[in-house]
mmCIF file of C-alpha atoms in Angstrom:
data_model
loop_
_atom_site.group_PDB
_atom_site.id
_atom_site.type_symbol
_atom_site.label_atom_id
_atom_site.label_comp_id
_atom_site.label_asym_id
_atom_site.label_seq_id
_atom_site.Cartn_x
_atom_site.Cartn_y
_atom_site.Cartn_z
ATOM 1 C CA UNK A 1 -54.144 -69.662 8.707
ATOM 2 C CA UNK A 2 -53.458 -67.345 11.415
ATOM 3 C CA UNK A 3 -51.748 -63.623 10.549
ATOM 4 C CA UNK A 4 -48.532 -62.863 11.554
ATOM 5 C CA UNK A 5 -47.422 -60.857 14.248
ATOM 6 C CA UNK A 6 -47.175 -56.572 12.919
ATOM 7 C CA UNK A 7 -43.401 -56.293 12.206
ATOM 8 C CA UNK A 8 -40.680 -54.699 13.736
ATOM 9 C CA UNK A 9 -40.409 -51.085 13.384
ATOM 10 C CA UNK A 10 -38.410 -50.213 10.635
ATOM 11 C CA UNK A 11 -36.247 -47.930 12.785
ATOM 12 C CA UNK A 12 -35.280 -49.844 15.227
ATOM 13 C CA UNK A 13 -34.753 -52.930 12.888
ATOM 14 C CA UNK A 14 -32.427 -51.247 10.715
ATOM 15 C CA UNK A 15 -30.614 -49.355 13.859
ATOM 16 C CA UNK A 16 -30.029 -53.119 15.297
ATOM 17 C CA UNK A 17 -28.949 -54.914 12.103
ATOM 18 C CA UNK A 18 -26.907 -52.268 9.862
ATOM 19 C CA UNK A 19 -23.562 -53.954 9.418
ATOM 20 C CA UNK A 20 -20.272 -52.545 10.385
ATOM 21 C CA UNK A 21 -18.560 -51.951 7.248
ATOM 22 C CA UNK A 22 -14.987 -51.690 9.254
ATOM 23 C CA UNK A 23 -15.400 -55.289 9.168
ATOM 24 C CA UNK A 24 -13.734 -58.170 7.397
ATOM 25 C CA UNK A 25 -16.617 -60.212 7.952
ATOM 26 C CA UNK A 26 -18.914 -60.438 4.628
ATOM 27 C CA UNK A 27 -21.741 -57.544 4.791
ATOM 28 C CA UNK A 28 -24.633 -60.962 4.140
ATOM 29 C CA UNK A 29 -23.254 -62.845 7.102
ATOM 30 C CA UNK A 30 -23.732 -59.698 9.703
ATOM 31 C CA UNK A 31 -27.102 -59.401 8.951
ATOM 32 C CA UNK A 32 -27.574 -63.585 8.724
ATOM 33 C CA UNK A 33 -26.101 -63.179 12.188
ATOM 34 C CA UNK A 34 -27.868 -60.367 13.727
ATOM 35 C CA UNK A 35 -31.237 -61.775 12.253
ATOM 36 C CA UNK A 36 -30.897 -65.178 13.586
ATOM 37 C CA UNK A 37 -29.479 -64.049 17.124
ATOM 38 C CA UNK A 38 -33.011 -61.167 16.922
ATOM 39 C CA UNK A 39 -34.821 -64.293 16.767
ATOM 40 C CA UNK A 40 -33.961 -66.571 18.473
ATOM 41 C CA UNK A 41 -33.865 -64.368 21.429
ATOM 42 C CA UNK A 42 -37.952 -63.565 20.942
ATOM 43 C CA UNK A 43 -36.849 -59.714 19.714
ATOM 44 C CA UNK A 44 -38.350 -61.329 16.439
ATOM 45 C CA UNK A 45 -41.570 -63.524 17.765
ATOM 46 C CA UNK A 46 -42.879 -65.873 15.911
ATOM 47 C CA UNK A 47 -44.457 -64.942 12.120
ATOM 48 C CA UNK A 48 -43.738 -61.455 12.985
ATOM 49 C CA UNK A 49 -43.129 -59.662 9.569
ATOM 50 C CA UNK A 50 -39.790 -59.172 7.918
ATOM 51 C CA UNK A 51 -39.430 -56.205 5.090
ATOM 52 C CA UNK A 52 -39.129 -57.582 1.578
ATOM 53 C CA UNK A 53 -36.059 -58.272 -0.128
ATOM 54 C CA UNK A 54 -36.076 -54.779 -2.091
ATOM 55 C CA UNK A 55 -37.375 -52.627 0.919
ATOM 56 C CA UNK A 56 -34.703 -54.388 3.267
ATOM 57 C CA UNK A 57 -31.691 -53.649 0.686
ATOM 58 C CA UNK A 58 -33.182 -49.641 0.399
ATOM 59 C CA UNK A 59 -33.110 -49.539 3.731
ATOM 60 C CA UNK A 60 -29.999 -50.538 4.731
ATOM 61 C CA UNK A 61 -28.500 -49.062 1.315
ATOM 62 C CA UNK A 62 -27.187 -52.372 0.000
ATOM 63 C CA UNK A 63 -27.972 -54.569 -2.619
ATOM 64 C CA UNK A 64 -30.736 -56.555 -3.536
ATOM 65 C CA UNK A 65 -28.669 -59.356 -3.730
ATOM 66 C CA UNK A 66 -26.863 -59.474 -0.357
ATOM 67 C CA UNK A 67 -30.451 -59.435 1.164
ATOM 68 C CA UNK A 68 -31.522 -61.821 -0.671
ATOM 69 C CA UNK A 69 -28.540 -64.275 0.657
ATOM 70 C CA UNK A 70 -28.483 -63.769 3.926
ATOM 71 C CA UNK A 71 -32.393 -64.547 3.696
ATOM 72 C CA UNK A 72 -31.618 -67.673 1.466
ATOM 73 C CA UNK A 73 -29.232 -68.869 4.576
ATOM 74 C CA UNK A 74 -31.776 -67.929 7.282
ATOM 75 C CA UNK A 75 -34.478 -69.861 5.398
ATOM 76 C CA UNK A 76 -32.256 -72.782 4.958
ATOM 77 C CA UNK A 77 -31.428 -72.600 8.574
ATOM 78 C CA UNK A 78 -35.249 -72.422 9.318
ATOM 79 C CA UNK A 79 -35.531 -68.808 10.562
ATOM 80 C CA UNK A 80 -37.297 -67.632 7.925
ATOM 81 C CA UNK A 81 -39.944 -68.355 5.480
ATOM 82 C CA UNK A 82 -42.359 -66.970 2.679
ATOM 83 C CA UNK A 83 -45.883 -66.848 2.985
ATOM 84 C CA UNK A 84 -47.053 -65.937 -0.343
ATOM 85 C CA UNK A 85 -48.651 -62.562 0.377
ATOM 86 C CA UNK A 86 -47.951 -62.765 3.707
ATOM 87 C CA UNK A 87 -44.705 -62.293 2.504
ATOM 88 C CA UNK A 88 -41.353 -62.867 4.761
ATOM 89 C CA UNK A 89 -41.721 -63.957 8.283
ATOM 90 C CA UNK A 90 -39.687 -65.241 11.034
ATOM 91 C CA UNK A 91 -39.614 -68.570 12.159
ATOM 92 C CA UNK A 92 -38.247 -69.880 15.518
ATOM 93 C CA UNK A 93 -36.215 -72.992 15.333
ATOM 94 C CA UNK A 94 -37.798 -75.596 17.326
ATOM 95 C CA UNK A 95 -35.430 -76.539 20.454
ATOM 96 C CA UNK A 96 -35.015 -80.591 21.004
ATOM 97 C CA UNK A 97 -35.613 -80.680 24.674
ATOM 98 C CA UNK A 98 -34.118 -84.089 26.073
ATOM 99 C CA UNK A 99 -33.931 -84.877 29.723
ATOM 100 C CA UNK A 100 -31.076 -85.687 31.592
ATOM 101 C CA UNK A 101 -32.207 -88.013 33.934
ATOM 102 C CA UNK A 102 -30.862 -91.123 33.267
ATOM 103 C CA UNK A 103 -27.853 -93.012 31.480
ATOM 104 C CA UNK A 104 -28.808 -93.668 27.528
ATOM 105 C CA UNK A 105 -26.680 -93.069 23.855
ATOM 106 C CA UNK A 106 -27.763 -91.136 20.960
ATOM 107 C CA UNK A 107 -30.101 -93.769 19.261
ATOM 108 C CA UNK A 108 -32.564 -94.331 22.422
ATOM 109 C CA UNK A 109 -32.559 -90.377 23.112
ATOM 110 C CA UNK A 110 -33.922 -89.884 19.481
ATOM 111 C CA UNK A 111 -36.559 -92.148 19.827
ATOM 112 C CA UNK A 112 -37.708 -90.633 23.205
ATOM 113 C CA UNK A 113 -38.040 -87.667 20.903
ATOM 114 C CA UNK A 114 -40.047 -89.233 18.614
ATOM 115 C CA UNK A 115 -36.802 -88.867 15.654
ATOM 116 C CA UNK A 116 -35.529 -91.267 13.852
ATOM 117 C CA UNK A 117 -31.918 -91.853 14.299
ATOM 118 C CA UNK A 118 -29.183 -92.210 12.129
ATOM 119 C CA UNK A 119 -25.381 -92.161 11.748
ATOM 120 C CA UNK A 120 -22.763 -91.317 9.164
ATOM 121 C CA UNK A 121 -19.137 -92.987 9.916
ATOM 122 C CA UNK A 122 -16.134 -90.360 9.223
ATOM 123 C CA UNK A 123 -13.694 -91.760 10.470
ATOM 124 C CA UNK A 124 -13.007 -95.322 12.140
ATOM 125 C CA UNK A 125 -9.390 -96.745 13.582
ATOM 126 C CA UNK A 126 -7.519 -98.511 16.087
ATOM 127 C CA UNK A 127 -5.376 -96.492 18.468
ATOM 128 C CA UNK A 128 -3.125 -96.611 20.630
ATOM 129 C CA UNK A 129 -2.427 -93.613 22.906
ATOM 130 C CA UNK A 130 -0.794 -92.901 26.478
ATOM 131 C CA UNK A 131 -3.260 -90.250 26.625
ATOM 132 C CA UNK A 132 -6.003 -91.836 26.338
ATOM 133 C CA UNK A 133 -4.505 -95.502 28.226
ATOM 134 C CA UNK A 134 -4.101 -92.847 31.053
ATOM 135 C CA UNK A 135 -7.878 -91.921 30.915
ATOM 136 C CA UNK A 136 -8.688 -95.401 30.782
ATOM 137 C CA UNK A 137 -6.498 -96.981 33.746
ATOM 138 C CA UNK A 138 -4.989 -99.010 31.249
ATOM 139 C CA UNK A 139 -1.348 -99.873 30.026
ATOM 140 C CA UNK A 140 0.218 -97.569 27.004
ATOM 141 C CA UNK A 141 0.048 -100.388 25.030
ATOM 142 C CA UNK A 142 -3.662 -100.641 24.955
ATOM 143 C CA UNK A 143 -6.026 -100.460 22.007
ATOM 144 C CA UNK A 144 -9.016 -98.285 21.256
ATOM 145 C CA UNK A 145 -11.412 -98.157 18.653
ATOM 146 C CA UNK A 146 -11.709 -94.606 17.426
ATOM 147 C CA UNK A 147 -15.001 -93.160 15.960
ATOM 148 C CA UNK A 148 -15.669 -89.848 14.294
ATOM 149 C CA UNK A 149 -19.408 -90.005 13.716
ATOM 150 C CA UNK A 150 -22.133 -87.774 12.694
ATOM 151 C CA UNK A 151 -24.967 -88.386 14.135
ATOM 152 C CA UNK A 152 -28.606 -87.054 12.638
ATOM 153 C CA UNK A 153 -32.233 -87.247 14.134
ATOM 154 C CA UNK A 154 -34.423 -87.229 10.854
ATOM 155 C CA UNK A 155 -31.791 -86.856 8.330
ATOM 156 C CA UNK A 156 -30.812 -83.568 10.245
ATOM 157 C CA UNK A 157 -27.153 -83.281 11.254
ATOM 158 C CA UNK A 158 -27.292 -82.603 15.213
ATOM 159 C CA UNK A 159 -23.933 -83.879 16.676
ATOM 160 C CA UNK A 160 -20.432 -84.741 15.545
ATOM 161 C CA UNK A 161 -19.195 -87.112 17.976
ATOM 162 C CA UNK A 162 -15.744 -88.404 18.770
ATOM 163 C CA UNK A 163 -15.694 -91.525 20.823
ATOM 164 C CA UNK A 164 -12.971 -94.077 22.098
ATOM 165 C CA UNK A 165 -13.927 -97.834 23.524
ATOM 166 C CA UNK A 166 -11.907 -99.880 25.186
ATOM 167 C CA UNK A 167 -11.161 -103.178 23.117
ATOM 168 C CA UNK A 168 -9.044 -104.918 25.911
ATOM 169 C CA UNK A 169 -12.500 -104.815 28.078
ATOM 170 C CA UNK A 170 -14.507 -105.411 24.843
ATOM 171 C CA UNK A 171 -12.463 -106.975 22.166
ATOM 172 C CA UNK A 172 -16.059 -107.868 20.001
ATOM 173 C CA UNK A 173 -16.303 -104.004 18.766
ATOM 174 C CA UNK A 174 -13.552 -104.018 16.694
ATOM 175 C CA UNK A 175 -15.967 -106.206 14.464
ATOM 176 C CA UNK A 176 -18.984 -103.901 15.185
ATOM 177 C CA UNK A 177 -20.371 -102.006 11.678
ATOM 178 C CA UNK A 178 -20.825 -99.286 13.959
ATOM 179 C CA UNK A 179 -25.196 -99.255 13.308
ATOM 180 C CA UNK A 180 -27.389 -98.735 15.829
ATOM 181 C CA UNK A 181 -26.454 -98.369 19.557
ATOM 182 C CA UNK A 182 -23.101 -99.491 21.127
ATOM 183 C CA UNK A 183 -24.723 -99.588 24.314
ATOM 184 C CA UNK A 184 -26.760 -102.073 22.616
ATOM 185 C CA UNK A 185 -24.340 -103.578 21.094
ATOM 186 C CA UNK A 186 -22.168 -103.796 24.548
ATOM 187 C CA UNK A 187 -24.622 -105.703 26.429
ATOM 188 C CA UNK A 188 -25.600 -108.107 23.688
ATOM 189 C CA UNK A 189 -22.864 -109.265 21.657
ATOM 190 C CA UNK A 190 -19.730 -108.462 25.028
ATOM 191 C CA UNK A 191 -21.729 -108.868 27.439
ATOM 192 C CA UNK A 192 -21.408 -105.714 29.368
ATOM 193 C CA UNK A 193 -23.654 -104.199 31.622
ATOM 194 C CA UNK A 194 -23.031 -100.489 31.697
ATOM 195 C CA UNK A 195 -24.058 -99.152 35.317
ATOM 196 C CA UNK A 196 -23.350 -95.031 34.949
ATOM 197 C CA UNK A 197 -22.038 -92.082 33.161
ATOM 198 C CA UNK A 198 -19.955 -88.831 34.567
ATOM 199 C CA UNK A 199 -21.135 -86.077 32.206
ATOM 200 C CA UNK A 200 -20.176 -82.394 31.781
ATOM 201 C CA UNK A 201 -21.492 -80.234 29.313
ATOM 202 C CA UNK A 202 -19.970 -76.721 28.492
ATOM 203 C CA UNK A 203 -20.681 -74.066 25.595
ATOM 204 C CA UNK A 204 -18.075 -73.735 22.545
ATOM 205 C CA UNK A 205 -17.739 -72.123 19.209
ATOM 206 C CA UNK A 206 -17.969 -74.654 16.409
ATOM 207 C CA UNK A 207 -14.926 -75.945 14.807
ATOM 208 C CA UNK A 208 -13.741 -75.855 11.141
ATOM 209 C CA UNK A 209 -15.046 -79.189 11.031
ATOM 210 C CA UNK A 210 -18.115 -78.800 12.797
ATOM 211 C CA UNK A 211 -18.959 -76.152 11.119
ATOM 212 C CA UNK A 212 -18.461 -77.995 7.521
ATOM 213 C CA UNK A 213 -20.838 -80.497 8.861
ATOM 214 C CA UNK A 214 -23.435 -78.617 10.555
ATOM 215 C CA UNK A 215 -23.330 -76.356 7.568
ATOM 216 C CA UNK A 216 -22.760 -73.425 9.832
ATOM 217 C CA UNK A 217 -21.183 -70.022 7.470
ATOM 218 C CA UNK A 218 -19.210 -69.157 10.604
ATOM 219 C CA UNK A 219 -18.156 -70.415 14.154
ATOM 220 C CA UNK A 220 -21.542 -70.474 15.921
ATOM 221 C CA UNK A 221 -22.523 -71.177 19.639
ATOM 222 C CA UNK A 222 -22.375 -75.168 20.374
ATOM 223 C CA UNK A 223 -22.707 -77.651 23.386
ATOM 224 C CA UNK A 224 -19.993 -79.958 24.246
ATOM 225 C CA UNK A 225 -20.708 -82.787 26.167
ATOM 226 C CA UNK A 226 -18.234 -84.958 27.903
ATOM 227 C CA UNK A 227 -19.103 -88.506 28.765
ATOM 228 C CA UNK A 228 -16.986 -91.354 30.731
ATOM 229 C CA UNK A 229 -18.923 -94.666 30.865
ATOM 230 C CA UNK A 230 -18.729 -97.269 33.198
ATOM 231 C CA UNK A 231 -19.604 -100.920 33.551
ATOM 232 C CA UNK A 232 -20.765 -102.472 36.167
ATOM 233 C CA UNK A 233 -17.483 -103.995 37.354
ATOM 234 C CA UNK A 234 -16.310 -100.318 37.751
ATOM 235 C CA UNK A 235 -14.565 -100.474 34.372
ATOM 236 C CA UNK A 236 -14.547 -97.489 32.247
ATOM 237 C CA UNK A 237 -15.982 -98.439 28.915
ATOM 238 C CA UNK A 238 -16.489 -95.776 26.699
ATOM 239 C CA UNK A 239 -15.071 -92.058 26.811
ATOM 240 C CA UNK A 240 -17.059 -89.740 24.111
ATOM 241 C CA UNK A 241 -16.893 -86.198 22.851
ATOM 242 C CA UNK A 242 -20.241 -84.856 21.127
ATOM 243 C CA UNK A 243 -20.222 -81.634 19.994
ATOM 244 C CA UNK A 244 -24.272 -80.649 19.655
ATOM 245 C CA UNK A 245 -25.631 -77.612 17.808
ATOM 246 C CA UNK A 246 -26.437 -74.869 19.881
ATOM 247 C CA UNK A 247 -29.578 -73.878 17.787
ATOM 248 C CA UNK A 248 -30.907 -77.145 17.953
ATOM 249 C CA UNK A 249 -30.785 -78.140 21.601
ATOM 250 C CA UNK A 250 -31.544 -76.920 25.022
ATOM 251 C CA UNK A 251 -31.670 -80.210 27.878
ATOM 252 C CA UNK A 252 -34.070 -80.285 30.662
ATOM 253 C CA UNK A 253 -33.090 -81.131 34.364
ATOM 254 C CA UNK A 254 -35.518 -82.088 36.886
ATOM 255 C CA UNK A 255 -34.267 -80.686 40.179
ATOM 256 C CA UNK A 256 -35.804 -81.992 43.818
ATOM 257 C CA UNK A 257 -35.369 -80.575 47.289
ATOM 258 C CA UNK A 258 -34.416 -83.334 49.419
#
């Protein structure tokens, strides 16, 4: 077992994580905050040392028991862990690192990662809406199957995903039990070829709901991705809102001068 890192100095920790006490926010969550942004910017390597519950709460002239939740939270969230006599060290989240290269759903990217996949249903309808008729090049009257899905890579919550199909261009999915891949499910039991996405991705704040789900104690820094996909006829298929954790991800391009 390799040592950890010396610690911080104790000056300069307690200068950056002393909470404001003009605040509303709770006393536990600043320093939950402060820690976790310390460390996962690398001002906290590592195993680097962490004072103990008792010298923390001296320091920072609070009590023993507000350290000892905001610790609690940061082990839960997996910066943070005890080491017997090594005592409290930090811990930097490992960062899922998928490519985007290529056109593929939630279930294949998992298993590229070497995760095991898996979905909870929330919520499941059919819609109508001009809205989203509009989006689709369709008539108002048009149906849509409506998802709200959390989606998990090894029992871990990573994404809460809203997404709308088309069921005039694929009338099977209103059957589908919504397991597994749609994409799958799309080219075996409609028969649809998809050919491409048009993807954006943008940074957020969690949502109430997000939040509840990723088990976040406040709005905290997310990735919102925004996909259209096509068939091969040209035919928009799929339209999908996935909201991603922004501690758990960071995607990799690839990048070539022509």
């Amino acid at each position: 077992m390799t040592s950890p890192r010396p610690s911080i100095g104790s000056a300069e920790l307690v200068e950056r994580i002393a909470p404001d006490r003009s605040l509303a926010e709770p006393t536990y969550l600043q320093l939950l905050r402060k820690l976790a942004a310390m460390i996962e910017a690398g001002e906290i390597g590592d195993g680097e040392s962490l004072p103990s519950e008792r010298a923390l709460a001296e320091m920072l002239n609070l009590s023993r028991v507000t350290i000892r939740r905001a610790y609690d939270e940061l082990r839960a969230k997996n910066y943070l862990e005890t080491r017997g006599r090594l005592g409290v060290t930090a811990k930097t989240p490992p960062r899922l690192t998928p490519r985007l290269d290529r056109l593929k759903g939630f279930t294949e990217e998992m298993r590229e990662l070497g995760m095991e996949p898996s979905t909870r249903l929330l919520e499941r309808s059919v819609v109508t809406d001009r809205t989203l008729a509009s989006i689709f090049s369709r008539p108002s009257t048009a149906t849509f199957l409506r998802l709200v899905r959390l989606r998990l890579g090894d029992g871990v919550p990573l994404s809460r995903e809203l997404a709308w199909y088309d069921l005039t261009a694929a009338p099977a999915l209103a059957e589908w039990d919504v397991q597994g891949s749609a994409y799958h499910f799309l080219a075996q039991r409609c028969g649809i070829a998809l050919s491409h996405g048009e993807q954006t991705i943008e940074a957020i704040l969690s949502s109430a709901a997000e939040a509840e789900v990723f088990d976040f104690s406040q709005p905290s820094p997310c990735l919102l991705l925004k996909r259209k996909t096509f068939s091969k006829a040209g035919q928009l298929i799929e339209y999908v809102e996935g909201t991603f954790r922004g501690d758990a991800y960071a995607y990799r391009l690839t990048l070539k001068l022509d």
